Tab-separated table of C-alpha atoms in Angstrom:
chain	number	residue	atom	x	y	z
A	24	UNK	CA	-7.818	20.860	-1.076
A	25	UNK	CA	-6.389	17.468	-1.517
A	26	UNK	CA	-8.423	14.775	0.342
A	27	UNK	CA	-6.518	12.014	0.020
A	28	UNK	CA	-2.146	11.746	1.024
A	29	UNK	CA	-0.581	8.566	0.225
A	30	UNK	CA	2.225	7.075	1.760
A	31	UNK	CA	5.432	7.024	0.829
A	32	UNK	CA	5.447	9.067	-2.014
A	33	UNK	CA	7.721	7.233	-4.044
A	34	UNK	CA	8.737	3.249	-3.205
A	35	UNK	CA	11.496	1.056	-4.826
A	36	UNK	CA	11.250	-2.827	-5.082
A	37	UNK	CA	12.538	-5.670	-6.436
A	38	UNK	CA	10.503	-8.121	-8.494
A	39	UNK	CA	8.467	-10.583	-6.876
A	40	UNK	CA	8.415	-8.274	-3.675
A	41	UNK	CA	5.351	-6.779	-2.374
A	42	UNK	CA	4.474	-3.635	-2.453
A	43	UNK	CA	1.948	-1.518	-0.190
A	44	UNK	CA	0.922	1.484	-0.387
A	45	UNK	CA	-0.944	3.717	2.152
A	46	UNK	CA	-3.596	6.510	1.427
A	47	UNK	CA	-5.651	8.886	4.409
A	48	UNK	CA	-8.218	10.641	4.008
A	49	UNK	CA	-10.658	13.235	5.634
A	50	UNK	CA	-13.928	13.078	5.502
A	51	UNK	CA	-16.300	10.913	5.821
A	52	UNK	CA	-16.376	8.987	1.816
A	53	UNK	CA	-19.104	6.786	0.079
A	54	UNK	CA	-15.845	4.943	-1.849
A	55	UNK	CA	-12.661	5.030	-2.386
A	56	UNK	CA	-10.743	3.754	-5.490
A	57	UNK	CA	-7.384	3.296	-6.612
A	58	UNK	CA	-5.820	4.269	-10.205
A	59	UNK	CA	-2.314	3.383	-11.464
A	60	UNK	CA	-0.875	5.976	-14.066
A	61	UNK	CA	1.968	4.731	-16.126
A	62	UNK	CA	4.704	7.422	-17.147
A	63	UNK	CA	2.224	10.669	-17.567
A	64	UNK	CA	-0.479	8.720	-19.377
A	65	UNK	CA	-4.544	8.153	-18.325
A	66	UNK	CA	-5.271	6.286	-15.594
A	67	UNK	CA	-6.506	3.448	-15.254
A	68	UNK	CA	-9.149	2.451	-12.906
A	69	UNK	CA	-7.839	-0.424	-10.368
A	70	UNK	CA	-10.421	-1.350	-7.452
A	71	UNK	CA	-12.872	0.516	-5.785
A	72	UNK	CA	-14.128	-0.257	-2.482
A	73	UNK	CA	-17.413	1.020	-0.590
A	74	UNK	CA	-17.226	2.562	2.477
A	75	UNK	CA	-19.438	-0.565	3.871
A	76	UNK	CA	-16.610	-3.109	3.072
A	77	UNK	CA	-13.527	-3.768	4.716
A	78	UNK	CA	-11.710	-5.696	2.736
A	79	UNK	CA	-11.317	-6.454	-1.651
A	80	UNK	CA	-9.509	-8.781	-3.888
A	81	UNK	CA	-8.543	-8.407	-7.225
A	82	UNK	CA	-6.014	-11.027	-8.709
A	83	UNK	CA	-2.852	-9.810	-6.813
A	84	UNK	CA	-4.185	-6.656	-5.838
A	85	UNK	CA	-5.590	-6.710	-2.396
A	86	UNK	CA	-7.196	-3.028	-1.184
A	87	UNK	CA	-8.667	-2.559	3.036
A	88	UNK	CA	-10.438	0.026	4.062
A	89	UNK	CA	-10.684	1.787	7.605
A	90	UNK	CA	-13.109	4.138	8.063
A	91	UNK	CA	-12.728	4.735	11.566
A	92	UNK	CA	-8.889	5.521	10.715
A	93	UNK	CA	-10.215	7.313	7.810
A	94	UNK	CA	-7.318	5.349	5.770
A	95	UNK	CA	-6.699	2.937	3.088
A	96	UNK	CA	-4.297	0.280	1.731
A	97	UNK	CA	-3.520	-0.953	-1.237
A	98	UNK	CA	-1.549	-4.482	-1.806
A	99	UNK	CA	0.397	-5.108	-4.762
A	100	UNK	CA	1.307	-8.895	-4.543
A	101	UNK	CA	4.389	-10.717	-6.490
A	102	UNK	CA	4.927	-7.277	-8.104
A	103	UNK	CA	5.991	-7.468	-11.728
A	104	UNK	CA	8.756	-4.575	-13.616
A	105	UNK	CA	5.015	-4.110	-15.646
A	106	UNK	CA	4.019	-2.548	-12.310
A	107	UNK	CA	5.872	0.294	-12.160
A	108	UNK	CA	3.564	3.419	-12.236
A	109	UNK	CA	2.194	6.336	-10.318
A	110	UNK	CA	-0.732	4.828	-8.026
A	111	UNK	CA	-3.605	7.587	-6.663
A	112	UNK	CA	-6.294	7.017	-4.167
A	113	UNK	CA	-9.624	8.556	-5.014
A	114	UNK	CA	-12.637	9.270	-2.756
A	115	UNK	CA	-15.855	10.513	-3.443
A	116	UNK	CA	-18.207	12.182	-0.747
A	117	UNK	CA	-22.224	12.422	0.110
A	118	UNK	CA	-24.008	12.869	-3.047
A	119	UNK	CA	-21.127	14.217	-5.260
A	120	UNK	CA	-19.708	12.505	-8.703
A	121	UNK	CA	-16.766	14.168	-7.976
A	122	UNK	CA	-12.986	12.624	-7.351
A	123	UNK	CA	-10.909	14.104	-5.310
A	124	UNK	CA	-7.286	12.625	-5.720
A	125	UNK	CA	-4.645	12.129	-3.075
A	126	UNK	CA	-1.300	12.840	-4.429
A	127	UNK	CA	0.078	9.841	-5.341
A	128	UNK	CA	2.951	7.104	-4.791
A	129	UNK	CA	5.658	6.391	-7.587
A	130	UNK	CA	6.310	2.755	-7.357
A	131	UNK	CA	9.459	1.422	-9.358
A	132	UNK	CA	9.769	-2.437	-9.445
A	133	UNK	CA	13.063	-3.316	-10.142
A	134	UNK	CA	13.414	-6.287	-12.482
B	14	UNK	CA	-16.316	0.281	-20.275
B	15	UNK	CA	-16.226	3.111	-22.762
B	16	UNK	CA	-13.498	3.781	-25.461
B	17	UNK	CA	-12.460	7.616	-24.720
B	18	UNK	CA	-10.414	9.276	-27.262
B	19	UNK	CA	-8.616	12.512	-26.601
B	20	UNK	CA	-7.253	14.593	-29.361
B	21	UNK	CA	-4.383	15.448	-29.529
B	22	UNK	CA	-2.110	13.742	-27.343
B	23	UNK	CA	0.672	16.440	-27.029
B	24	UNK	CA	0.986	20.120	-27.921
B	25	UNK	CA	3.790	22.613	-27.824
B	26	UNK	CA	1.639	26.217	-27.830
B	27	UNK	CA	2.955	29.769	-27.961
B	28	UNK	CA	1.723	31.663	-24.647
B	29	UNK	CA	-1.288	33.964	-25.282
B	30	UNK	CA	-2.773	31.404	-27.570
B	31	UNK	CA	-5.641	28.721	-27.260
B	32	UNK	CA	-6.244	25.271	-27.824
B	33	UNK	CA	-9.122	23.062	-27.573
B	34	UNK	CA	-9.078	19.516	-26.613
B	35	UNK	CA	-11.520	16.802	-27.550
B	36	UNK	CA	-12.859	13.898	-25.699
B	37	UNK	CA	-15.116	11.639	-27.827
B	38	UNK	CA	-16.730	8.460	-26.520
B	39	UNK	CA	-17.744	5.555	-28.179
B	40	UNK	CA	-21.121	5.456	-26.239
B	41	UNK	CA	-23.427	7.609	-24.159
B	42	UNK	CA	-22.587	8.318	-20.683
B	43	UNK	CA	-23.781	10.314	-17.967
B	44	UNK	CA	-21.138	12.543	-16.779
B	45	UNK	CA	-17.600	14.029	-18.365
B	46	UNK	CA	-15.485	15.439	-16.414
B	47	UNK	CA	-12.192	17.650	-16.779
B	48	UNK	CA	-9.100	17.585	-15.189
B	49	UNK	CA	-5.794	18.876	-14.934
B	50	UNK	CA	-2.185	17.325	-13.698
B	51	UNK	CA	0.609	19.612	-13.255
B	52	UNK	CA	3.867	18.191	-13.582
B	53	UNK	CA	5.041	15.966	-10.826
B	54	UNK	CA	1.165	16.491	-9.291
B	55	UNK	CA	-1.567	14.721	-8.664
B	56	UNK	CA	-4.979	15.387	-10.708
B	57	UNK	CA	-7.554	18.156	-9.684
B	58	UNK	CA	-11.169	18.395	-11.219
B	59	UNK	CA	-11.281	21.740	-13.382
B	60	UNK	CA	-15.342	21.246	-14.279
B	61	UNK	CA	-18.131	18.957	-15.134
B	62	UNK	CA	-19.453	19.017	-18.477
B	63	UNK	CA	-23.024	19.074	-18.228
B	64	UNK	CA	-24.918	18.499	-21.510
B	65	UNK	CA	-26.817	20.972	-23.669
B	66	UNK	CA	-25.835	23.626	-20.420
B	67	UNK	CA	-22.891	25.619	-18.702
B	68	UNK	CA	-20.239	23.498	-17.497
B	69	UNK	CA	-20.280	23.595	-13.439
B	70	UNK	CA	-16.837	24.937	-12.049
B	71	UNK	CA	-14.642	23.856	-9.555
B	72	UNK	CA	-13.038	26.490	-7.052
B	73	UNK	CA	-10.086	28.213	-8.680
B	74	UNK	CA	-11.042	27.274	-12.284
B	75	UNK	CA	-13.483	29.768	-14.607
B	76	UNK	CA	-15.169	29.689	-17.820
B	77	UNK	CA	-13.203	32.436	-19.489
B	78	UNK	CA	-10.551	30.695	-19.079
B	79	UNK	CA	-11.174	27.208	-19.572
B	80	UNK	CA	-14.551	27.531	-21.563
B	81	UNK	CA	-15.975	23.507	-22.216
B	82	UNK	CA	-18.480	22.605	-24.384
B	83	UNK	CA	-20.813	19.182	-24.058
B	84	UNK	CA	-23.575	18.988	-27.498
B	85	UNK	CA	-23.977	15.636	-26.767
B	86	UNK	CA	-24.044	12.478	-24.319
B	87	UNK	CA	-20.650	11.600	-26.565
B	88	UNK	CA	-18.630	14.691	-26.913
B	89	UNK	CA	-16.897	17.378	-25.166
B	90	UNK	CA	-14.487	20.001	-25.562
B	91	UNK	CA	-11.932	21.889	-23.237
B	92	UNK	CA	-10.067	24.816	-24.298
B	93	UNK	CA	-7.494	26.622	-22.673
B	94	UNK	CA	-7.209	30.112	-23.417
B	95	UNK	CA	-4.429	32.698	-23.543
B	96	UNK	CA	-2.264	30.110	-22.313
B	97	UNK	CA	0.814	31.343	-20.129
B	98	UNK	CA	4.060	28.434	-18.767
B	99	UNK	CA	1.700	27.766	-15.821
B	100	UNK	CA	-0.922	25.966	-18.075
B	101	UNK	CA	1.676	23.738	-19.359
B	102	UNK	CA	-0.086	19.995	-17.425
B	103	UNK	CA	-1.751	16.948	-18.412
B	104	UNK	CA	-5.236	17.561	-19.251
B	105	UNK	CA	-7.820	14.303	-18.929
B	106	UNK	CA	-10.913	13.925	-20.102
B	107	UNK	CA	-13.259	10.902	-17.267
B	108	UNK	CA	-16.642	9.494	-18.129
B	109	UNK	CA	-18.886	8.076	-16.241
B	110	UNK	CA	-22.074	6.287	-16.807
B	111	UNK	CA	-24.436	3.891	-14.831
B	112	UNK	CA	-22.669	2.384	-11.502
B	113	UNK	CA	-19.430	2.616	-13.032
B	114	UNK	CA	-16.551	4.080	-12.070
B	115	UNK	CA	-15.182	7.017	-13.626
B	116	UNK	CA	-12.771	5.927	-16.368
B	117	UNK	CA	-10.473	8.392	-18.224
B	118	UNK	CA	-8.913	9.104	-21.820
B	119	UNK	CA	-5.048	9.170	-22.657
B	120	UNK	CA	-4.998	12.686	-21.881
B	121	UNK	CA	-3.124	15.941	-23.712
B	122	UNK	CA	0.277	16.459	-22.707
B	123	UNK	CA	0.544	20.126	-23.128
B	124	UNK	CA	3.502	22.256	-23.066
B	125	UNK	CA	3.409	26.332	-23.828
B	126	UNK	CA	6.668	28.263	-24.649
């Protein structure tokens, strides 16, 4: 079963708005990471955050973590029309390689 | 991180026949991984590749079905076999090696009539 749900499933900006996007999750997770997916393509590996931290930056990306919410957020700052994509949380659990994908939020920044 | 190629990129297949899909890396690394995205869904782990042995299955997924192979720390294959509409998904090849995260090809776009 699907660990992760993000929230909303699909958002529409403008450019140079922000955009955030919510993801909750289950059980208890070592990390969780964040991949953007343009238009049916690979993914592409964002940010991922240990279940230690709270809080990570990555140029306008900006990604919290709550584990005693068992939820995550990711930031999209002065969003871009380059933005628009699919974006999927990802969490991995106790000793396992495995991903398991929430199911995803379509962002469309409007240019 | 690694350069993952997956051949080919897109397919249009006739149901009841199979196709394999390659993942080649441009180093060694650890783990491959399959997965598959349904259209409009998110992604779901069919397997783990595990070199020189059986590939370890998720729930819902089998080897006479999806049958991989892994001869190497570089390559893998996935086929689908005796493909029906419901097969028709993205299917994406991740990697991962060392502390890194799991990165992923361009995946096959496949479509079966």
């Amino acid at each position: 079963s699907q660990q992760g749900e993000e929230d909303p499933q699909a958002l529409s900006i403008q450019e140079g708005e922000n955009a955030t996007m919510n993801c909750s999750y289950k059980t208890s997770i070592n990390n969780l990471q964040w991949y953007r997916q343009n238009s049916g393509r690979g993914l592409v590996h964002l940010i991922l955050i240990r279940s230690n931290e709270r809080e990570k930056h990555s140029g306008r990306l900006r990604v919290t973590l709550d584990t005693s919410k068992k939820s995550s957020s990711l930031l999209i700052t002065a969003s871009r029309a380059a933005d628009t994509a699919s974006y999927f949380c990802a969490t991995s659990q106790g000793g396992s390689e495995k991903l398991v994908f929430g199911k995803g939020t379509k962002l469309t920044v409007n240019p | 991180s690694a350069v993952i190629s997956q051949k080919p990129s897109r397919d249009i297949c006739q149901r009841g026949t199979s196709l394999t899909i390659q993942c080649q890396v441009d180093s060694q690394v650890t783990m491959m991984f399959w997965y598959r995205q349904q259209p409009g869904q998110s992604l779901t782990l069919i397997a783990t590749a595990n070199q020189g042995s059986e590939a370890t299955y998720e729930s819902g997924f089998v080897i006479d079905k999806f049958p991989i192979s892994r001869p190497n720390l570089t390559f893998s294959t996935l086929t689908v076999s005796n493909m029906s509409p419901e097969d028709s998904s993205i299917y994406l090849c991740s990697v991962r090696t060392g502390g890194q995260p799991q990165h992923f090809g361009d995946g096959t776009r496949l479509s079966i009539l």
